[in-house]
Tab-separated table of C-alpha atoms in Angstrom:
chain	number	residue	atom	x	y	z
V	1	MET	CA	0.000	0.000	0.000
V	2	MET	CA	1.446	3.350	-1.105
V	3	GLY	CA	-0.339	5.528	1.429
V	4	GLY	CA	-0.614	9.146	0.322
V	5	GLY	CA	2.999	9.541	-0.802
V	6	GLU	CA	4.456	9.816	-4.257
V	7	PRO	CA	5.037	6.590	-6.179
V	8	GLN	CA	8.652	5.482	-6.407
V	9	SER	CA	10.442	6.969	-9.418
V	10	LEU	CA	11.187	4.893	-12.517
V	11	GLN	CA	14.900	5.301	-11.822
V	12	ARG	CA	14.653	3.858	-8.304
V	13	THR	CA	12.323	1.107	-9.492
V	14	TYR	CA	14.257	-0.057	-12.561
V	15	SER	CA	17.792	1.282	-12.100
V	16	PRO	CA	18.602	1.544	-8.376
V	17	GLN	CA	22.309	0.932	-9.087
V	18	GLY	CA	22.434	3.335	-12.047
V	19	ILE	CA	25.454	5.639	-12.050
V	20	CYS	CA	24.365	8.141	-14.721
V	21	PHE	CA	25.386	11.709	-13.862
V	22	GLY	CA	21.908	12.930	-14.697
V	23	CYS	CA	19.608	10.206	-13.412
V	24	GLY	CA	21.520	7.465	-11.611
V	25	PRO	CA	20.304	6.940	-8.038
V	26	ALA	CA	23.744	5.509	-7.159
V	27	ASN	CA	25.846	8.475	-8.384
V	28	PRO	CA	26.598	10.488	-5.223
V	29	GLN	CA	27.589	13.566	-7.298
V	30	GLY	CA	24.766	13.229	-9.821
V	31	LEU	CA	21.568	15.199	-10.380
V	32	HIS	CA	19.254	12.303	-9.434
V	33	VAL	CA	16.452	13.017	-11.882
V	34	GLU	CA	13.406	11.116	-10.640
V	35	SER	CA	10.725	10.613	-13.270
V	36	ARG	CA	7.169	9.558	-12.464
V	37	PRO	CA	4.112	8.926	-14.650
V	38	ASP	CA	1.365	11.533	-14.859
V	39	GLY	CA	-1.121	10.232	-17.393
V	40	GLU	CA	0.638	9.909	-20.740
V	41	ALA	CA	3.561	12.086	-19.591
V	42	LEU	CA	6.457	11.710	-17.222
V	43	VAL	CA	7.063	14.479	-14.716
V	44	ALA	CA	9.992	15.286	-12.435
V	45	VAL	CA	10.937	17.981	-9.950
V	46	PHE	CA	14.550	19.092	-9.510
V	47	ARG	CA	15.870	21.362	-6.792
V	48	PRO	CA	19.060	23.009	-8.048
V	49	GLY	CA	22.081	23.783	-5.907
V	50	LYS	CA	24.233	26.904	-6.095
V	51	HIS	CA	26.908	24.892	-7.910
V	52	HIS	CA	24.406	24.240	-10.737
V	53	GLU	CA	24.201	27.917	-11.649
V	54	ALA	CA	25.552	29.614	-14.778
V	55	PHE	CA	25.556	33.048	-13.173
V	56	ALA	CA	24.253	34.338	-9.847
V	57	GLY	CA	20.701	33.178	-9.261
V	58	TYR	CA	20.114	31.211	-12.467
V	59	VAL	CA	20.635	27.590	-13.508
V	60	SER	CA	23.246	26.553	-16.089
V	61	GLY	CA	21.898	25.731	-19.533
V	62	GLY	CA	24.042	22.610	-19.501
V	63	ILE	CA	22.363	21.420	-16.302
V	64	ILE	CA	18.971	22.224	-17.852
V	65	GLY	CA	19.908	20.186	-20.919
V	66	THR	CA	21.117	17.298	-18.770
V	67	LEU	CA	17.810	17.229	-16.869
V	68	LEU	CA	15.780	17.360	-20.084
V	69	ASP	CA	17.967	14.721	-21.776
V	70	CYS	CA	17.724	12.154	-18.969
V	71	HIS	CA	14.044	12.780	-18.268
V	72	SER	CA	13.256	12.438	-21.988
V	73	ASN	CA	15.331	9.266	-22.305
V	74	TRP	CA	13.317	7.691	-19.495
V	75	THR	CA	10.154	8.816	-21.266
V	76	ALA	CA	11.310	6.895	-24.331
V	77	ALA	CA	12.192	3.773	-22.316
V	78	TRP	CA	8.868	3.902	-20.448
V	79	THR	CA	6.942	4.392	-23.700
V	80	LEU	CA	8.615	1.373	-25.328
V	81	MET	CA	8.086	-0.730	-22.198
V	82	ARG	CA	4.379	0.047	-22.187
V	83	ALA	CA	4.012	-0.500	-25.933
V	84	ALA	CA	5.625	-3.940	-25.617
V	85	GLY	CA	3.738	-4.878	-22.461
V	86	ALA	CA	7.151	-5.602	-20.926
V	87	ALA	CA	7.929	-5.816	-17.215
V	88	THR	CA	11.088	-3.727	-17.478
V	89	PRO	CA	12.200	-0.893	-19.758
V	90	PRO	CA	14.550	-1.450	-22.693
V	91	PHE	CA	18.013	0.121	-22.516
V	92	THR	CA	17.740	3.426	-24.327
V	93	VAL	CA	20.285	6.088	-25.245
V	94	THR	CA	20.119	9.574	-26.702
V	95	ALA	CA	20.592	10.025	-30.440
V	96	ASP	CA	20.121	13.782	-30.336
V	97	TYR	CA	18.511	16.497	-28.253
V	98	HIS	CA	17.747	20.118	-29.024
V	99	VAL	CA	17.363	22.504	-26.114
V	100	ARG	CA	15.784	25.939	-26.465
V	101	LEU	CA	16.402	28.293	-23.556
V	102	LEU	CA	13.493	30.741	-23.519
V	103	ARG	CA	14.262	32.659	-20.327
V	104	PRO	CA	16.719	32.291	-17.433
V	105	ALA	CA	15.602	29.616	-14.935
V	106	PRO	CA	15.892	30.828	-11.322
V	107	SER	CA	17.880	28.580	-9.005
V	108	ASP	CA	15.965	29.469	-5.833
V	109	GLY	CA	13.031	27.149	-6.408
V	110	PRO	CA	12.123	23.818	-7.981
V	111	LEU	CA	12.388	23.149	-11.705
V	112	ARG	CA	9.445	21.165	-13.084
V	113	LEU	CA	9.953	18.826	-16.023
V	114	ARG	CA	7.303	17.230	-18.229
V	115	ALA	CA	7.929	14.990	-21.242
V	116	THR	CA	5.785	13.087	-23.712
V	117	ALA	CA	6.590	10.719	-26.550
V	118	VAL	CA	5.307	12.251	-29.780
V	119	GLU	CA	6.430	9.553	-32.233
V	120	VAL	CA	7.499	5.916	-31.960
V	121	LYS	CA	9.294	4.612	-35.026
V	122	ALA	CA	9.494	1.012	-36.191
V	123	ASP	CA	13.170	0.685	-35.223
V	124	GLN	CA	12.455	1.558	-31.590
V	125	ARG	CA	13.391	5.194	-31.992
V	126	VAL	CA	11.214	7.493	-29.931
V	127	VAL	CA	10.855	11.236	-30.433
V	128	VAL	CA	10.197	13.004	-27.134
V	129	GLU	CA	9.174	16.582	-26.422
V	130	ALA	CA	9.807	18.072	-23.005
V	131	THR	CA	9.406	21.304	-21.079
V	132	LEU	CA	11.084	22.827	-18.056
V	133	GLU	CA	9.215	25.340	-15.913
V	134	ALA	CA	10.270	27.432	-12.936
V	135	GLY	CA	7.923	29.573	-10.878
V	136	GLY	CA	5.091	28.691	-13.231
V	137	LYS	CA	6.945	30.057	-16.266
V	138	LEU	CA	8.180	28.061	-19.243
V	139	CYS	CA	11.977	28.411	-19.234
V	140	ALA	CA	13.145	25.739	-21.700
V	141	THR	CA	11.904	23.188	-24.195
V	142	CYS	CA	13.588	20.131	-25.643
V	143	ARG	CA	12.963	17.796	-28.555
V	144	GLY	CA	15.095	14.696	-28.833
V	145	THR	CA	15.347	11.231	-30.315
V	146	PHE	CA	16.118	8.230	-28.151
V	147	VAL	CA	16.753	4.658	-29.222
V	148	ALA	CA	16.776	1.218	-27.623
V	149	VAL	CA	20.158	-0.484	-27.956
V	150	GLN	CA	20.842	-4.128	-28.664
V	151	PRO	CA	23.130	-6.624	-26.897
V	152	GLY	CA	26.769	-5.712	-27.485
V	153	HIS	CA	26.210	-1.955	-27.172
V	154	PRO	CA	28.028	-0.589	-24.106
V	155	ALA	CA	24.730	0.821	-22.791
V	156	TYR	CA	23.040	-2.587	-22.857
V	157	GLN	CA	22.032	-3.422	-19.273
V	158	ARG	CA	22.765	0.153	-18.226
V	159	TRP	CA	19.819	0.292	-15.847
O	1	MET	CA	56.767	35.744	-21.762
O	2	MET	CA	54.670	32.620	-22.153
O	3	GLY	CA	57.550	30.119	-22.427
O	4	GLY	CA	56.502	26.909	-24.140
O	5	GLY	CA	53.314	26.405	-22.141
O	6	GLU	CA	49.729	26.764	-23.247
O	7	PRO	CA	48.259	30.264	-23.273
O	8	GLN	CA	45.867	31.004	-20.423
O	9	SER	CA	42.283	30.043	-21.247
O	10	LEU	CA	39.685	32.659	-22.112
O	11	GLN	CA	37.790	31.727	-18.959
O	12	ARG	CA	40.762	32.380	-16.672
O	13	THR	CA	41.622	35.549	-18.559
O	14	TYR	CA	38.183	37.156	-18.719
O	15	SER	CA	36.115	35.384	-16.048
O	16	PRO	CA	38.400	34.230	-13.219
O	17	GLN	CA	35.540	34.590	-10.711
O	18	GLY	CA	32.968	32.903	-12.957
O	19	ILE	CA	30.770	30.359	-11.166
O	20	CYS	CA	29.184	28.633	-14.189
O	21	PHE	CA	28.816	24.878	-13.674
O	22	GLY	CA	30.299	24.232	-17.105
O	23	CYS	CA	33.023	26.838	-17.453
O	24	GLY	CA	33.442	28.892	-14.282
O	25	PRO	CA	37.003	28.750	-12.914
O	26	ALA	CA	35.619	29.571	-9.448
O	27	ASN	CA	33.021	26.755	-9.239
O	28	PRO	CA	34.723	24.016	-7.198
O	29	GLN	CA	32.204	21.394	-8.391
O	30	GLY	CA	32.119	22.561	-12.009
O	31	LEU	CA	33.557	21.132	-15.216
O	32	HIS	CA	36.046	23.990	-15.756
O	33	VAL	CA	35.910	24.113	-19.536
O	34	GLU	CA	39.023	25.996	-20.652
O	35	SER	CA	38.802	27.348	-24.189
O	36	ARG	CA	41.810	28.568	-26.165
O	37	PRO	CA	42.178	29.981	-29.677
O	38	ASP	CA	43.512	27.772	-32.475
O	39	GLY	CA	43.334	29.851	-35.631
O	40	GLU	CA	39.695	30.730	-36.265
O	41	ALA	CA	38.450	28.050	-33.826
O	42	LEU	CA	38.424	27.609	-30.092
O	43	VAL	CA	39.660	24.301	-28.709
O	44	ALA	CA	39.428	22.719	-25.260
O	45	VAL	CA	40.421	19.446	-23.624
O	46	PHE	CA	38.308	17.894	-20.867
O	47	ARG	CA	39.303	14.942	-18.701
O	48	PRO	CA	36.125	13.296	-17.412
O	49	GLY	CA	35.734	11.760	-13.979
O	50	LYS	CA	33.870	8.554	-13.149
O	51	HIS	CA	30.986	10.616	-11.796
O	52	HIS	CA	30.527	12.148	-15.263
O	53	GLU	CA	29.569	8.798	-16.787
O	54	ALA	CA	26.139	7.719	-18.053
O	55	PHE	CA	27.004	4.003	-17.839
O	56	ALA	CA	30.242	2.174	-17.090
O	57	GLY	CA	33.100	3.536	-19.168
O	58	TYR	CA	31.237	6.218	-21.122
O	59	VAL	CA	30.494	9.909	-20.563
O	60	SER	CA	26.966	11.224	-19.947
O	61	GLY	CA	25.282	12.904	-22.899
O	62	GLY	CA	24.272	15.699	-20.554
O	63	ILE	CA	27.898	16.336	-19.613
O	64	ILE	CA	28.816	16.244	-23.306
O	65	GLY	CA	26.098	18.802	-24.020
O	66	THR	CA	27.258	21.002	-21.154
O	67	LEU	CA	30.824	21.003	-22.477
O	68	LEU	CA	29.676	21.798	-26.019
O	69	ASP	CA	27.267	24.501	-24.815
O	70	CYS	CA	29.822	26.386	-22.709
O	71	HIS	CA	32.651	26.020	-25.215
O	72	SER	CA	30.361	27.242	-28.017
O	73	ASN	CA	29.124	30.178	-25.932
O	74	TRP	CA	32.717	31.290	-25.387
O	75	THR	CA	33.288	30.928	-29.120
O	76	ALA	CA	30.417	33.342	-29.696
O	77	ALA	CA	31.710	35.815	-27.092
O	78	TRP	CA	35.251	35.636	-28.506
O	79	THR	CA	33.964	36.092	-32.056
O	80	LEU	CA	31.970	39.195	-31.112
O	81	MET	CA	34.910	40.586	-29.144
O	82	ARG	CA	37.222	40.221	-32.136
O	83	ALA	CA	34.668	41.620	-34.576
O	84	ALA	CA	34.235	44.713	-32.395
O	85	GLY	CA	37.943	45.117	-31.675
O	86	ALA	CA	36.993	45.126	-27.996
O	87	ALA	CA	39.318	44.441	-25.087
O	88	THR	CA	36.877	42.142	-23.316
O	89	PRO	CA	34.131	39.777	-24.493
O	90	PRO	CA	30.449	40.731	-24.376
O	91	PHE	CA	28.199	38.810	-21.991
O	92	THR	CA	26.653	36.034	-24.054
O	93	VAL	CA	24.046	33.383	-23.265
O	94	THR	CA	22.683	30.351	-25.062
O	95	ALA	CA	19.489	30.705	-27.074
O	96	ASP	CA	19.483	27.067	-28.208
O	97	TYR	CA	21.823	24.149	-28.750
O	98	HIS	CA	21.339	20.893	-30.603
O	99	VAL	CA	23.554	17.968	-29.640
O	100	ARG	CA	23.951	14.882	-31.831
O	101	LEU	CA	25.517	11.893	-30.103
O	102	LEU	CA	27.153	9.804	-32.826
O	103	ARG	CA	28.895	7.164	-30.716
O	104	PRO	CA	29.532	6.629	-26.995
O	105	ALA	CA	32.426	8.784	-25.714
O	106	PRO	CA	34.858	6.764	-23.548
O	107	SER	CA	35.576	8.236	-20.120
O	108	ASP	CA	39.137	6.861	-19.841
O	109	GLY	CA	40.807	9.559	-21.906
O	110	PRO	CA	40.542	13.232	-22.815
O	111	LEU	CA	37.627	14.680	-24.754
O	112	ARG	CA	38.669	17.217	-27.376
O	113	LEU	CA	36.353	20.084	-28.285
O	114	ARG	CA	36.539	22.400	-31.281
O	115	ALA	CA	34.095	25.159	-32.154
O	116	THR	CA	33.794	27.770	-34.876
O	117	ALA	CA	31.370	30.623	-35.485
O	118	VAL	CA	29.586	29.978	-38.772
O	119	GLU	CA	27.287	33.006	-38.807
O	120	VAL	CA	27.187	36.378	-37.047
O	121	LYS	CA	23.841	38.112	-37.271
O	122	ALA	CA	23.202	41.841	-37.043
O	123	ASP	CA	21.604	41.569	-33.613
O	124	GLN	CA	24.736	40.008	-32.080
O	125	ARG	CA	23.418	36.472	-32.430
O	126	VAL	CA	26.176	34.001	-33.315
O	127	VAL	CA	25.628	30.524	-34.732
O	128	VAL	CA	28.371	28.154	-33.600
O	129	GLU	CA	29.191	24.637	-34.737
O	130	ALA	CA	31.236	22.370	-32.490
O	131	THR	CA	32.606	18.858	-32.336
O	132	LEU	CA	33.678	16.534	-29.543
O	133	GLU	CA	36.245	13.809	-30.220
O	134	ALA	CA	37.605	11.023	-28.057
O	135	GLY	CA	40.446	8.733	-29.054
O	136	GLY	CA	40.571	10.389	-32.454
O	137	LYS	CA	36.932	9.553	-33.195
O	138	LEU	CA	34.088	12.019	-33.632
O	139	CYS	CA	31.612	11.290	-30.828
O	140	ALA	CA	29.287	14.304	-30.867
O	141	THR	CA	28.440	17.460	-32.765
O	142	CYS	CA	26.584	20.567	-31.700
O	143	ARG	CA	25.011	23.544	-33.425
O	144	GLY	CA	23.761	26.385	-31.303
O	145	THR	CA	22.836	30.037	-31.250
O	146	PHE	CA	24.288	32.395	-28.666
O	147	VAL	CA	23.454	36.024	-28.064
O	148	ALA	CA	25.005	39.002	-26.307
O	149	VAL	CA	22.749	40.365	-23.580
O	150	GLN	CA	22.133	43.984	-22.681
O	151	PRO	CA	22.276	45.780	-19.320
O	152	GLY	CA	19.402	44.629	-17.112
O	153	HIS	CA	19.595	40.986	-18.178
O	154	PRO	CA	20.625	38.778	-15.229
O	155	ALA	CA	23.597	37.481	-17.233
O	156	TYR	CA	24.981	40.983	-17.798
O	157	GLN	CA	28.423	41.114	-16.184
O	158	ARG	CA	28.378	37.319	-15.778
O	159	TRP	CA	32.094	36.975	-16.584
């Protein structure tokens, strides 16, 4: 029974030993993106530290891209898992991601991420669109392509 | 007299107190991108740590994007500085960046970055193309747009 709390994140459920800088629960210096389903989307909340800033008071665009990249990659893996009716997600990696920084994202409050798969291709490539909000304002968007890898790829069994 | 050593990086020259996660010399937890001129390009070398990985032996795509973003932003600032004949670079920020990950980048050796301005627009927007190599192989490319900000923007006087 879950009680009233949040469900466990996909990362802690499927990749508790993951070491990814962006989303690995087991990376002590990582960002620890924690993605959870919200209908057809995945959402995440990130609380930046001062060392994540680009300049005083605002989050680095590289950190923003890292959050959007990892959160979108999990959206792809989750989408493929659900489409296949599988018990665990496939091992996905980023093919490309395009970040648009619309306004500076303040570092003094939570950043809210939302991502949705917009296209699933026959070769297990998934196109994902994502947003990052702070203080109720849209600060960044991302569109990327993520792909499931096969045995022999170094990311196979990454989770 | 410089002796035979490398010239000081643009970051240490123009932004010694910079706190940017990607390129601020004064961020103790940052990546410390150090960009130096090589003809019409800027180059940088980054030595990843284990905590920068995405999975065992390979660097996170978010870290790769952060390196490319900061190095490209400095390429834009340096380009505008030279075009204006100015003594110091303008304060530039990222409008967008698009990272393509072509192959996994090994974490056991240096990553080599190179970036060039390919277009300078009238409103001080600079389009920059960049590459990231490891072990002599092209691992990632980036194309982004970077813009000089005016007084009143929170990034003004960021360096």
